[in-house]
mmCIF file with all atom_site columns, C-alpha atoms in Angstrom:
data_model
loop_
_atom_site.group_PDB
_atom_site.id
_atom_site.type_symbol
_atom_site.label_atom_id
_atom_site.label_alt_id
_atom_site.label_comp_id
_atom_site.label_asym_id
_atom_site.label_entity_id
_atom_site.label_seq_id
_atom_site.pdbx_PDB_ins_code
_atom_site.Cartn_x
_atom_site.Cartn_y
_atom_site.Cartn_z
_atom_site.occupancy
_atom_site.B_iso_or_equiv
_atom_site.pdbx_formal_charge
_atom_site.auth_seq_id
_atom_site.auth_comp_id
_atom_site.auth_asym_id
_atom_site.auth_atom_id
_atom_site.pdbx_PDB_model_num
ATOM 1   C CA . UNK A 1 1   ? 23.866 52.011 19.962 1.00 90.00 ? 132 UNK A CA 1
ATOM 2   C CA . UNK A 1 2   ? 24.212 55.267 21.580 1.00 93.00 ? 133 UNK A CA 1
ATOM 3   C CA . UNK A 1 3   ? 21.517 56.974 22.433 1.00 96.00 ? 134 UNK A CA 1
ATOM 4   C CA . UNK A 1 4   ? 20.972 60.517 24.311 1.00 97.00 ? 135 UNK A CA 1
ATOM 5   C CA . UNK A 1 5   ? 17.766 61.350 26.276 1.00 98.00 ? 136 UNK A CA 1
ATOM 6   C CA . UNK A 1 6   ? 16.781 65.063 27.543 1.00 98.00 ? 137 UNK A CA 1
ATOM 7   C CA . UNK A 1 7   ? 14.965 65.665 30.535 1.00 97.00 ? 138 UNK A CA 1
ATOM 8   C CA . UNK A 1 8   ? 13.845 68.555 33.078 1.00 95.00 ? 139 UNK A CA 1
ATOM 9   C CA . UNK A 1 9   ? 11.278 70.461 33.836 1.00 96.00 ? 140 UNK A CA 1
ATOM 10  C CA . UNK A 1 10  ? 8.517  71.189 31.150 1.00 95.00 ? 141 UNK A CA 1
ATOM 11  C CA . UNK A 1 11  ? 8.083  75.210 32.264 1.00 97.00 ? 142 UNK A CA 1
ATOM 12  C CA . UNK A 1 12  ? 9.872  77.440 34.480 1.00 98.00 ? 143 UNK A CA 1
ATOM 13  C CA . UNK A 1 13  ? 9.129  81.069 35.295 1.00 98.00 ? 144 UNK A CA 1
ATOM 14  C CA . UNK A 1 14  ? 10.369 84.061 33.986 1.00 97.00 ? 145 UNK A CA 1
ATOM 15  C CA . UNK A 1 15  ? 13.678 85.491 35.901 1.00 97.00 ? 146 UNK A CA 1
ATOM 16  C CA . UNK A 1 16  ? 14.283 81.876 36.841 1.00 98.00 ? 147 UNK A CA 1
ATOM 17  C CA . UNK A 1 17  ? 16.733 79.179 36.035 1.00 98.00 ? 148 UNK A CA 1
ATOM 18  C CA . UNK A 1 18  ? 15.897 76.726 33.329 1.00 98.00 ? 149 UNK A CA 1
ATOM 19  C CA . UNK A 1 19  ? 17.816 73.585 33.944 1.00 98.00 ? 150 UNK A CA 1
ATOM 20  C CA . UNK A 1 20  ? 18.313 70.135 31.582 1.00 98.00 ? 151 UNK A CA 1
ATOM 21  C CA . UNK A 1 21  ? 20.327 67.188 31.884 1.00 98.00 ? 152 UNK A CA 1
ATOM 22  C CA . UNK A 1 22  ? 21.001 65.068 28.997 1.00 98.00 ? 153 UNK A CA 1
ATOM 23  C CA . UNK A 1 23  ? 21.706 61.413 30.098 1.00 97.00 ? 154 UNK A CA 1
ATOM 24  C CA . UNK A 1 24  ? 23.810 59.346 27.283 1.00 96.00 ? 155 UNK A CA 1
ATOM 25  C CA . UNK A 1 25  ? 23.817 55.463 27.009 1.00 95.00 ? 156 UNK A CA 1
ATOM 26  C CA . UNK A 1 26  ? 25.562 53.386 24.406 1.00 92.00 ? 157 UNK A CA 1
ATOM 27  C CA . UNK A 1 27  ? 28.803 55.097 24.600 1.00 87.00 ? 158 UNK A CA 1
ATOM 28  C CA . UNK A 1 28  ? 31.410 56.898 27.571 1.00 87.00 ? 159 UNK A CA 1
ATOM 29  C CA . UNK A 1 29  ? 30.805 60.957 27.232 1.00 91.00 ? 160 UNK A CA 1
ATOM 30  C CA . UNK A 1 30  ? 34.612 61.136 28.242 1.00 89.00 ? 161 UNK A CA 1
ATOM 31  C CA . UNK A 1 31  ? 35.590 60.873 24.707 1.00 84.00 ? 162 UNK A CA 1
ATOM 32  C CA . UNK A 1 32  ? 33.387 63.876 22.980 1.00 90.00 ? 163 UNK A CA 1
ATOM 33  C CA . UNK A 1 33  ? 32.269 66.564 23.191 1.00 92.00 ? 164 UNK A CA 1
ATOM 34  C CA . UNK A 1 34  ? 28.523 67.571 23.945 1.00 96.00 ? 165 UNK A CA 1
ATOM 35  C CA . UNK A 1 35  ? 26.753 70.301 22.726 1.00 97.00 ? 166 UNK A CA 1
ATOM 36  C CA . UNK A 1 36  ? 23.039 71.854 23.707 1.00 98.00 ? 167 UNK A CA 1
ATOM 37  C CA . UNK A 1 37  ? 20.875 73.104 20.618 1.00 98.00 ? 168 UNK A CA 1
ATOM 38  C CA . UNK A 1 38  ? 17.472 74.627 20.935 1.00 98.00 ? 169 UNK A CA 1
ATOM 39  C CA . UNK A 1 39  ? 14.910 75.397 18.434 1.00 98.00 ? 170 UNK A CA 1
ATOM 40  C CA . UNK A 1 40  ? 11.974 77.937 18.898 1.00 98.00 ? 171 UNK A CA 1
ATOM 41  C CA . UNK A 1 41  ? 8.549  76.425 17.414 1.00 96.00 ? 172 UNK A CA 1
ATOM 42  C CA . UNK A 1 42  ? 8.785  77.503 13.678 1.00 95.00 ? 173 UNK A CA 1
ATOM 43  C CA . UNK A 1 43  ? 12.381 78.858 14.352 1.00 96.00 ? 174 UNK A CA 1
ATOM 44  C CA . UNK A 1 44  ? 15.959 77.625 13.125 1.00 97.00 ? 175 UNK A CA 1
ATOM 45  C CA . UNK A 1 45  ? 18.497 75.626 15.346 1.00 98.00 ? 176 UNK A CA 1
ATOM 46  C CA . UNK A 1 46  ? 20.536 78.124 17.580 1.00 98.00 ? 177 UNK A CA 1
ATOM 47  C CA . UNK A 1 47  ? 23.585 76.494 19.171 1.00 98.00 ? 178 UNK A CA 1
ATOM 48  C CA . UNK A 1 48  ? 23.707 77.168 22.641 1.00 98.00 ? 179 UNK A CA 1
ATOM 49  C CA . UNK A 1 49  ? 27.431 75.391 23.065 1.00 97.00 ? 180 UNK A CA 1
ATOM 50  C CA . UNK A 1 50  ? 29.454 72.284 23.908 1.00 97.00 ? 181 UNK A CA 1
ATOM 51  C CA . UNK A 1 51  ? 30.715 70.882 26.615 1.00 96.00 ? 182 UNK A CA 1
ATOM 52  C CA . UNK A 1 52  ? 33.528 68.451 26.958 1.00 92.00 ? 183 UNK A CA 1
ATOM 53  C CA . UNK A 1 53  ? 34.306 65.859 29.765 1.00 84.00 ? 184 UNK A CA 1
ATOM 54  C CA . UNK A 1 54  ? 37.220 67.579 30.938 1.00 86.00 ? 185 UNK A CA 1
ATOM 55  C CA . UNK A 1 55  ? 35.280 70.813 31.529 1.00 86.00 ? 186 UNK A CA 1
ATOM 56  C CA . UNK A 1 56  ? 36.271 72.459 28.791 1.00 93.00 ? 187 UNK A CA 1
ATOM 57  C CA . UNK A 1 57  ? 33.456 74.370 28.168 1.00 96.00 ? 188 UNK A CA 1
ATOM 58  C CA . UNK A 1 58  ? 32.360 76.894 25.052 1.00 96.00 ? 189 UNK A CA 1
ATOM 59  C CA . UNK A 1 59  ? 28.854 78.912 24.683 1.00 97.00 ? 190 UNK A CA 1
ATOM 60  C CA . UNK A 1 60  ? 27.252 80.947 22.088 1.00 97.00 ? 191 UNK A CA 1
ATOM 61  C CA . UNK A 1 61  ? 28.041 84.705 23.004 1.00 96.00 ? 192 UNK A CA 1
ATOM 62  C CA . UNK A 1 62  ? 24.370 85.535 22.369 1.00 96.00 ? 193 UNK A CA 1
ATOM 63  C CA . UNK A 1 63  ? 23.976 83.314 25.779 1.00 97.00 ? 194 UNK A CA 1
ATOM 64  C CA . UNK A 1 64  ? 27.203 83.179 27.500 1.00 96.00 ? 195 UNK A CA 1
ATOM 65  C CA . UNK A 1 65  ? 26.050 85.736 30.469 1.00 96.00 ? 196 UNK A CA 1
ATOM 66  C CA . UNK A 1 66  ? 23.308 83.163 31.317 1.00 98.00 ? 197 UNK A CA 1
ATOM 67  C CA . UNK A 1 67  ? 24.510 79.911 30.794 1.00 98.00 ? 198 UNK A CA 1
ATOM 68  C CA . UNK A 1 68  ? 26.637 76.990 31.680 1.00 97.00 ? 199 UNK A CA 1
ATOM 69  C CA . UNK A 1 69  ? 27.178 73.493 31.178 1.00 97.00 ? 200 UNK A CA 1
ATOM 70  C CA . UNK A 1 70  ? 28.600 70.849 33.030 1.00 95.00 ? 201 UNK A CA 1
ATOM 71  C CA . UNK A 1 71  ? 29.161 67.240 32.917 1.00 95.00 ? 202 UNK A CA 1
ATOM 72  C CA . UNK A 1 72  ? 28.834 64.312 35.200 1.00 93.00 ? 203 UNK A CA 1
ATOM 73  C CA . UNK A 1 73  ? 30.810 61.053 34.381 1.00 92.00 ? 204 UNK A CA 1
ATOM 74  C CA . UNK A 1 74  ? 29.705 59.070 36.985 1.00 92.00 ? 205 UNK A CA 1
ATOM 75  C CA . UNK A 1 75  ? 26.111 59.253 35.797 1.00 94.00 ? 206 UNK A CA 1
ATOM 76  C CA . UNK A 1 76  ? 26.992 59.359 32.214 1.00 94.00 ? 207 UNK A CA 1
ATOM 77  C CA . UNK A 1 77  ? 25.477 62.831 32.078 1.00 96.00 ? 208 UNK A CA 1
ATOM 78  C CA . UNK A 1 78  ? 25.518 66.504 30.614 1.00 96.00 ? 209 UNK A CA 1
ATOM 79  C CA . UNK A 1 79  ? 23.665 69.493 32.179 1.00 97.00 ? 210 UNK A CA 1
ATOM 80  C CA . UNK A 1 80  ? 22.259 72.653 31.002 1.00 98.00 ? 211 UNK A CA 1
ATOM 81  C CA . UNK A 1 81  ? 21.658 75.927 33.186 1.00 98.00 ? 212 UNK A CA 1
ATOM 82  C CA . UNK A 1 82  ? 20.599 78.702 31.592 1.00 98.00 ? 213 UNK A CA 1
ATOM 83  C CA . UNK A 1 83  ? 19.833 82.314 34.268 1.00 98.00 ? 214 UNK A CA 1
ATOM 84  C CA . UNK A 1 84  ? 16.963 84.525 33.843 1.00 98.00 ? 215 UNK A CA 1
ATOM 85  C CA . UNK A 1 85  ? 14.945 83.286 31.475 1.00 98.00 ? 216 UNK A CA 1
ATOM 86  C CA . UNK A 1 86  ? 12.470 85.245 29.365 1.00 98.00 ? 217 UNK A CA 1
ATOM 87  C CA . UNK A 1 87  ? 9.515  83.997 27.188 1.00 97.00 ? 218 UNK A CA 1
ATOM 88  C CA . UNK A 1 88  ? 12.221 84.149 24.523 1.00 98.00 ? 219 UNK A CA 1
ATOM 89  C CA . UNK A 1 89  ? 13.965 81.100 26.098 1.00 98.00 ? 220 UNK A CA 1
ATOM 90  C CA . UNK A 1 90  ? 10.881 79.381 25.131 1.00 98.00 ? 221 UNK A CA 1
ATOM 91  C CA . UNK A 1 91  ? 11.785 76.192 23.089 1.00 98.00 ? 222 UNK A CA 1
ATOM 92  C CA . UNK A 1 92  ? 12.848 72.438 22.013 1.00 98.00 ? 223 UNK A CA 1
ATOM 93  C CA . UNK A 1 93  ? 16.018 71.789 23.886 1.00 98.00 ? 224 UNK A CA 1
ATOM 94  C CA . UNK A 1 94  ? 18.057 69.471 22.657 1.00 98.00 ? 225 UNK A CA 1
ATOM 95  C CA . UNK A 1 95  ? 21.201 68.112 23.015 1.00 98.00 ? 226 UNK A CA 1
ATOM 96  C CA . UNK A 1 96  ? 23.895 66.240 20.800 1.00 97.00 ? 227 UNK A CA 1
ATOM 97  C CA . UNK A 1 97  ? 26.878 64.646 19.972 1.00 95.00 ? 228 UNK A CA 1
ATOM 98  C CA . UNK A 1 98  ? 29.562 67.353 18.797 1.00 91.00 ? 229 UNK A CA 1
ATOM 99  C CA . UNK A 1 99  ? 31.584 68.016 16.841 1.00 88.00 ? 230 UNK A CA 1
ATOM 100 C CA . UNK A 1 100 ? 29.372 66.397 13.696 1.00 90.00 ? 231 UNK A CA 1
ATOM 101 C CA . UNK A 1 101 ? 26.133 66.680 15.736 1.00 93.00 ? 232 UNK A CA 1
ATOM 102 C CA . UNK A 1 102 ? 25.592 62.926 14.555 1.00 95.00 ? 233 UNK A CA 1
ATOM 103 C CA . UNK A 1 103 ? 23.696 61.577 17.370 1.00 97.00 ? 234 UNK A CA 1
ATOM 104 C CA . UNK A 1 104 ? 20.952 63.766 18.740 1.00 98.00 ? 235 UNK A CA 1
ATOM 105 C CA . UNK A 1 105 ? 18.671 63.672 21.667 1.00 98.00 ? 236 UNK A CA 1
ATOM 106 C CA . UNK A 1 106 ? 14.607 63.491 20.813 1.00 98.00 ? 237 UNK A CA 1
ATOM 107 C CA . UNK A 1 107 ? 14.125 67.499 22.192 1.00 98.00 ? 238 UNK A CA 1
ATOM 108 C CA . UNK A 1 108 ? 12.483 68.363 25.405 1.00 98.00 ? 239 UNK A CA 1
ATOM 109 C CA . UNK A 1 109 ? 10.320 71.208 25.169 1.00 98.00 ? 240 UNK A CA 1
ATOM 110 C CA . UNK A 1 110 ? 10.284 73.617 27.490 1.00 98.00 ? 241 UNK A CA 1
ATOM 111 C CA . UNK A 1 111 ? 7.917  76.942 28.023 1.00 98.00 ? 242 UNK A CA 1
ATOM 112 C CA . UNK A 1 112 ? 8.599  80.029 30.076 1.00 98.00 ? 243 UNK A CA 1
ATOM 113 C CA . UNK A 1 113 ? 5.420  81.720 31.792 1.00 96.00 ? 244 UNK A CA 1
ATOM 114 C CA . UNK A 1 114 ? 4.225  82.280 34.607 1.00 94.00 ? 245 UNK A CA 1
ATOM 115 C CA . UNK B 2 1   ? 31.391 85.213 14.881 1.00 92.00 ? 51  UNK B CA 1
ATOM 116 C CA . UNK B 2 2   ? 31.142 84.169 11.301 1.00 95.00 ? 52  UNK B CA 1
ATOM 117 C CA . UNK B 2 3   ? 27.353 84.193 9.587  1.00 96.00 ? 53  UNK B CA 1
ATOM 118 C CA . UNK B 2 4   ? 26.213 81.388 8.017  1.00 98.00 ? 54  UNK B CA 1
ATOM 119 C CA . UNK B 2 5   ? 23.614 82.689 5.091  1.00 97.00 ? 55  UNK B CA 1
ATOM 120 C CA . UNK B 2 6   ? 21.475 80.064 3.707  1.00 98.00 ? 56  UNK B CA 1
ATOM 121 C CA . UNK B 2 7   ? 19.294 80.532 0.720  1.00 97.00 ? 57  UNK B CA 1
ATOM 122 C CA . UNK B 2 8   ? 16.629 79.860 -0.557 1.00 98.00 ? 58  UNK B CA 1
ATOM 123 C CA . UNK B 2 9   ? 14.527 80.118 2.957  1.00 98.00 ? 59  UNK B CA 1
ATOM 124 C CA . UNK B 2 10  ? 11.541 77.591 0.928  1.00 98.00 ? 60  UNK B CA 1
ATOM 125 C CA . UNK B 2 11  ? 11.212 76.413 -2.497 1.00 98.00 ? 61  UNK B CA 1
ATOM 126 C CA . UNK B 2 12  ? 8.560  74.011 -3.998 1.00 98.00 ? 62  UNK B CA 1
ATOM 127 C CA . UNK B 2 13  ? 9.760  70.942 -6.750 1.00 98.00 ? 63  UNK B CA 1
ATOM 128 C CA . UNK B 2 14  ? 8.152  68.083 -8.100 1.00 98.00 ? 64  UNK B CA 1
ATOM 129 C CA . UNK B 2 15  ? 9.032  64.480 -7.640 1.00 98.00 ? 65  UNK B CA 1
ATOM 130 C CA . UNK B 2 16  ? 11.625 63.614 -9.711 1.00 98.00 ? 66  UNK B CA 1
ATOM 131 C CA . UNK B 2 17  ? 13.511 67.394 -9.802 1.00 98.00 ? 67  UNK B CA 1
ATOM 132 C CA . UNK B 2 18  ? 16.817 68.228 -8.545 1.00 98.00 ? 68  UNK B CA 1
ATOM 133 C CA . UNK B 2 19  ? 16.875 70.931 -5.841 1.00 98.00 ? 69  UNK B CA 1
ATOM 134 C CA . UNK B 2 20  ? 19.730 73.165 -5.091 1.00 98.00 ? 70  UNK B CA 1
ATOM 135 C CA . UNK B 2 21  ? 20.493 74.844 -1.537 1.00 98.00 ? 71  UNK B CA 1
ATOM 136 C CA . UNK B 2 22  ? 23.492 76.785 -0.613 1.00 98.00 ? 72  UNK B CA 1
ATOM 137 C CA . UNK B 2 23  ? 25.091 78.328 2.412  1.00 98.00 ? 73  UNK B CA 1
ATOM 138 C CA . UNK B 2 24  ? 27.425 80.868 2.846  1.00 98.00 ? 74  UNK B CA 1
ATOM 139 C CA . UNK B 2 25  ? 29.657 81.506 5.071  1.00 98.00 ? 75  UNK B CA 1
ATOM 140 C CA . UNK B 2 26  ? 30.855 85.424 6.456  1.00 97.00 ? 76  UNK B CA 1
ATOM 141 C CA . UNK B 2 27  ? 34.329 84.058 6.668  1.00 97.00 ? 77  UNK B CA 1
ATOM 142 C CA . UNK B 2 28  ? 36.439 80.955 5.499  1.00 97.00 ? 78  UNK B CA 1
ATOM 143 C CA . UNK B 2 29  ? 35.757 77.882 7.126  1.00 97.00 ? 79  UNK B CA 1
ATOM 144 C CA . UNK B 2 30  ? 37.743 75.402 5.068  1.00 97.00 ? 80  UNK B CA 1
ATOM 145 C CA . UNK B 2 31  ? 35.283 72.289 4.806  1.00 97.00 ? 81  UNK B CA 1
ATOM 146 C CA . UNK B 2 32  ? 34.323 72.542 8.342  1.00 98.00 ? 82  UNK B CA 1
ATOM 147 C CA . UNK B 2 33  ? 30.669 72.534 7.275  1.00 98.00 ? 83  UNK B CA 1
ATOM 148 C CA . UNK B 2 34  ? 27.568 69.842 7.804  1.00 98.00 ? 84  UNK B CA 1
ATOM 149 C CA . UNK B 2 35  ? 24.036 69.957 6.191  1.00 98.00 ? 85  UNK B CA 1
ATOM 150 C CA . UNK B 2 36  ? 21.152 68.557 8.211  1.00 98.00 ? 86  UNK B CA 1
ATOM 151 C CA . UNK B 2 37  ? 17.740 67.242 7.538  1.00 98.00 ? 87  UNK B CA 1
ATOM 152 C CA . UNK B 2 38  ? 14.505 67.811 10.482 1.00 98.00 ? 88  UNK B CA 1
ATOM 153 C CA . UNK B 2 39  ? 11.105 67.036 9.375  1.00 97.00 ? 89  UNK B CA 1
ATOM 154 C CA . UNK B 2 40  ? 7.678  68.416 11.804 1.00 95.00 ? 90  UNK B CA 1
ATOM 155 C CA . UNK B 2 41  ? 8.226  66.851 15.179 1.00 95.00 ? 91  UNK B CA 1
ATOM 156 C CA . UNK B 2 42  ? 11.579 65.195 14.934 1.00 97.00 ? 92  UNK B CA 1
ATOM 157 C CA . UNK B 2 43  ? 15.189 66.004 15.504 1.00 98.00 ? 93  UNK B CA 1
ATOM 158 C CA . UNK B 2 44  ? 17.396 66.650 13.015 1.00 98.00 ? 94  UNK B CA 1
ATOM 159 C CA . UNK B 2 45  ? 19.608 64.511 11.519 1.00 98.00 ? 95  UNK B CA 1
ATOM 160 C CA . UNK B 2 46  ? 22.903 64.723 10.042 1.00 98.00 ? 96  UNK B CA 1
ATOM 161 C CA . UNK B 2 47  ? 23.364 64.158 6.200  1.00 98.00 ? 97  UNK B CA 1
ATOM 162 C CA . UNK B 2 48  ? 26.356 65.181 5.099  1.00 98.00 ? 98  UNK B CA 1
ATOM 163 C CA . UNK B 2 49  ? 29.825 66.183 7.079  1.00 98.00 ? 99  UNK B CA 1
ATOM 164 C CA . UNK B 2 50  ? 33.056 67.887 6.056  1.00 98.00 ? 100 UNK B CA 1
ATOM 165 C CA . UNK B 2 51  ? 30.811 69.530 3.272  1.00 98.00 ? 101 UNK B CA 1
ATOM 166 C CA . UNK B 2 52  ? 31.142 66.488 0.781  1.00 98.00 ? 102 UNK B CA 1
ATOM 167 C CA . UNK B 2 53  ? 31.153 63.036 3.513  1.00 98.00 ? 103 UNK B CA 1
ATOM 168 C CA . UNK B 2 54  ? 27.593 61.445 3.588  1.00 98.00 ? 104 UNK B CA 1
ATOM 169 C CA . UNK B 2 55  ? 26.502 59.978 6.677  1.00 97.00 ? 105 UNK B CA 1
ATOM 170 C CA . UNK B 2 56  ? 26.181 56.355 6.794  1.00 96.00 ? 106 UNK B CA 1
ATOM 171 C CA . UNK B 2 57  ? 22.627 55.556 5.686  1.00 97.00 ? 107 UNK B CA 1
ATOM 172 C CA . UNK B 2 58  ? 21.870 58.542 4.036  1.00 98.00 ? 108 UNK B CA 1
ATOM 173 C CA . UNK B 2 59  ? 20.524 58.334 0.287  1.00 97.00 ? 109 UNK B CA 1
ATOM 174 C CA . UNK B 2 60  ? 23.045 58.529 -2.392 1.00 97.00 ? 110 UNK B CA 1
ATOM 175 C CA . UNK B 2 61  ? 20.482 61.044 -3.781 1.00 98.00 ? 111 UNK B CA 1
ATOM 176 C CA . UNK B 2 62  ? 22.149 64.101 -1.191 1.00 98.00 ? 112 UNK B CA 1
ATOM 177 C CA . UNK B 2 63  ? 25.297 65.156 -2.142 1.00 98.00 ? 113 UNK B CA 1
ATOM 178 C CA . UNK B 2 64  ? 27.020 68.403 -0.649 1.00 98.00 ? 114 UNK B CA 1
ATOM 179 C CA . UNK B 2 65  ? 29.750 70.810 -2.233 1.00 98.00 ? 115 UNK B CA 1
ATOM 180 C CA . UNK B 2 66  ? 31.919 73.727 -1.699 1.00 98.00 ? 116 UNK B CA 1
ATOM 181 C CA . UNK B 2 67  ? 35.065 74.674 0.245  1.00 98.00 ? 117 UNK B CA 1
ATOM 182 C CA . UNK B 2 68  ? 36.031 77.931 2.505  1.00 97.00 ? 118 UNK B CA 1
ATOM 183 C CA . UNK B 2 69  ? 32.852 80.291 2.142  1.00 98.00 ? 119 UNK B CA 1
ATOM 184 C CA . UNK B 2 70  ? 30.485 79.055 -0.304 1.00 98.00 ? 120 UNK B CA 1
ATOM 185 C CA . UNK B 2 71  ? 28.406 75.177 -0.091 1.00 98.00 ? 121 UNK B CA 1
ATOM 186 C CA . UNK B 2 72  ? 25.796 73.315 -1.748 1.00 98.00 ? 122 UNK B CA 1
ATOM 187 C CA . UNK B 2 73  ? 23.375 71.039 -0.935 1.00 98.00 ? 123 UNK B CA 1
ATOM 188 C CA . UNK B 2 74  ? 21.591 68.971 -3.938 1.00 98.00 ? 124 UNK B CA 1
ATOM 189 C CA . UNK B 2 75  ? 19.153 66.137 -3.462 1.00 98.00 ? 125 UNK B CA 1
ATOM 190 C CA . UNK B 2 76  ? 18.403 64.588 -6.821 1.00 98.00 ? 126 UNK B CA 1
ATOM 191 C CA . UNK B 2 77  ? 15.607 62.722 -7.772 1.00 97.00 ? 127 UNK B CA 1
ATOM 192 C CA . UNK B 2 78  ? 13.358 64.179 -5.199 1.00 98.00 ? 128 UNK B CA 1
ATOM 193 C CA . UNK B 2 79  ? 11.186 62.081 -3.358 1.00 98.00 ? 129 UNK B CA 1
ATOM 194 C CA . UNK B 2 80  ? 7.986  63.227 -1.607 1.00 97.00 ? 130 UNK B CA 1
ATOM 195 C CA . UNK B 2 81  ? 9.549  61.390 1.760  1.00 97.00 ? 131 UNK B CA 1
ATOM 196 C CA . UNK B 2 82  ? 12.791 64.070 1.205  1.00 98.00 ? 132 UNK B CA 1
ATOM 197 C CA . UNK B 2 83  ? 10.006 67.019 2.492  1.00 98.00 ? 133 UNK B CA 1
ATOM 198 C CA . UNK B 2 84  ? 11.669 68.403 5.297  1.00 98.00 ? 134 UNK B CA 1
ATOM 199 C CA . UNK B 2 85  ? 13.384 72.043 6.530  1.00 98.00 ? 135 UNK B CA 1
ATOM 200 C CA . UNK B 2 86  ? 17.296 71.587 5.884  1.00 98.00 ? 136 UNK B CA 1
ATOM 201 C CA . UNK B 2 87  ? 19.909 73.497 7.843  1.00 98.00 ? 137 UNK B CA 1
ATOM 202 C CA . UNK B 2 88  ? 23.467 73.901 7.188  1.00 98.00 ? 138 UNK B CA 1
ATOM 203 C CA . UNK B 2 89  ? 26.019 74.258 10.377 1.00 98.00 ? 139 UNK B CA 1
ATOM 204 C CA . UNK B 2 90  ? 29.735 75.189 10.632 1.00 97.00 ? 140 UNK B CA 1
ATOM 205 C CA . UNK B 2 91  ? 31.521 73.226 12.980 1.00 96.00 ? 141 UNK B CA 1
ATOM 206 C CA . UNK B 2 92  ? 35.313 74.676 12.266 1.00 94.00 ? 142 UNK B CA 1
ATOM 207 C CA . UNK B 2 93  ? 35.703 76.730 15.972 1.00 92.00 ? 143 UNK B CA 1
ATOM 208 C CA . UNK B 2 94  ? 32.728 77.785 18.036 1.00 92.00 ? 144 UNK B CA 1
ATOM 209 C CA . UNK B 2 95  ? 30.133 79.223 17.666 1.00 95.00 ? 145 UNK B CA 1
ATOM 210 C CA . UNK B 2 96  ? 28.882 76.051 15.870 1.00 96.00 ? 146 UNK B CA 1
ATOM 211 C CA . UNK B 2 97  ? 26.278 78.554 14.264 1.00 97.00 ? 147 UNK B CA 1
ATOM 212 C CA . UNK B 2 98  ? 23.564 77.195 11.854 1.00 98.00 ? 148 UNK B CA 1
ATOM 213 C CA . UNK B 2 99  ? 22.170 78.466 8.773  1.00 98.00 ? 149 UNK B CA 1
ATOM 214 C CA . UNK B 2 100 ? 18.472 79.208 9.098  1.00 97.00 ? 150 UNK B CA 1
ATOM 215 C CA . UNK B 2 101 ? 16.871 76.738 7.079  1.00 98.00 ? 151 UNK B CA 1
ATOM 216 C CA . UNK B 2 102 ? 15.392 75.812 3.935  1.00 98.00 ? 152 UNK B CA 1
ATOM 217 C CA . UNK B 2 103 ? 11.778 74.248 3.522  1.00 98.00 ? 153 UNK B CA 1
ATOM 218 C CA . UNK B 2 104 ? 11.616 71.991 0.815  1.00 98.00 ? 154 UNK B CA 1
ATOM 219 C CA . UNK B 2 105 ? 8.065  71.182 -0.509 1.00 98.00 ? 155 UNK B CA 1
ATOM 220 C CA . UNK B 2 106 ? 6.601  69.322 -3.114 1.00 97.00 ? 156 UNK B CA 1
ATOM 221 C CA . UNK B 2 107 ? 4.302  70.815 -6.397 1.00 95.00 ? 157 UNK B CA 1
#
């Protein structure tokens, strides 16, 4: 059974780096890809983009100056780095199986304030 | 980057109704389009795929429709454990934008 579990910190600062890594079990992350979603409290989901094992990466143009995503196959592992964040990058993180977004992650909140 | 235009953004039905959501899309996306389902506190979770596929597990009660701009969602016989927000998602090339939601309540 795969399974995908978020973690990081809980707050960062404003103007600082907010940075995730999603650790998967159950399955080899060589043969998706993996995508980051995050969800404002009372918002909608807003992709943030995907990730594949190779390296081949894609991002939401919204974010692309800020962010980047990486992954690890010796720790079975995708991270999230996302620059100068704002109280706007306050939010549920999450990350998932893509394409189909079958498999999710539970969410890892995370606030931005000093 | 194509829109994806969900509607209605809430609607209230009683047990027992059938309840209709659509999405649509700015641009053609052939059937490159999945419907999800997140109640309070959870993450979501994936109903149907390639606009018409249920996920295993999911309630033969969900059905999806539509090909290129314009999709459905219907859940039939609504039951009060189907309250939830549903999002639609196109997953054709990136950005794998999402639709922004649809509360569903009961009377």
């Amino acid at each position: 059974q795969v399974q995908l579990q978020e973690s990081g910190p809980g707050l960062v600062k404003p103007s600082e780096t907010l940075s995730l890594t999603c650790t998967v079990s159950g399955d080899s992350i060589s043969s998706y890809f993996w995508s980051w979603i995050r969800q404002p409290a009372g918002k909608g989901l807003e992709w943030i983009g995907r990730v594949l094992a190779g390296g081949t990466t894609n991002y939401n143009p919204s974010l692309k100056s800020r962010v980047s995503m990486s992954v690890d196959t010796s720790k079975n592992q995708i991270s999230l780095s996302l620059r100068s964040v704002t109280s706007a990058d306050t939010a549920v993180y999450y990350c998932a199986r893509a394409p189909l977004a079958d498999i999710w992650g539970q969410g890892t909140l995370v606030a931005v304030s000093s | 980057d194509i829109q994806m235009t969900q509607s209605p953004s809430s609607l209230s039905a009683s047990v027992g109704d059938t309840v209709t959501i659509t999405c649509r899309a700015s641009q053609g996306i052939s059937n490159y389009l999945a419907w999800f389902q997140q109640k309070p506190g959870k993450a979501p979770r994936l109903l149907i795929y390639a606009a018409s596929t249920l996920q295993s597990g999911v309630p033969s009660r969900f059905s999806g429709s539509g090909s290129g701009t314009d999709f459905t969602l219907t859940i039939s016989n609504l039951q009060p454990e189907d309250v939830a927000t549903y999002s639609c998602q196109k997953y054709n090339s990136a950005p794998h934008t999402f639709g922004r939601g649809t509360k569903v309540e009961i009377k």
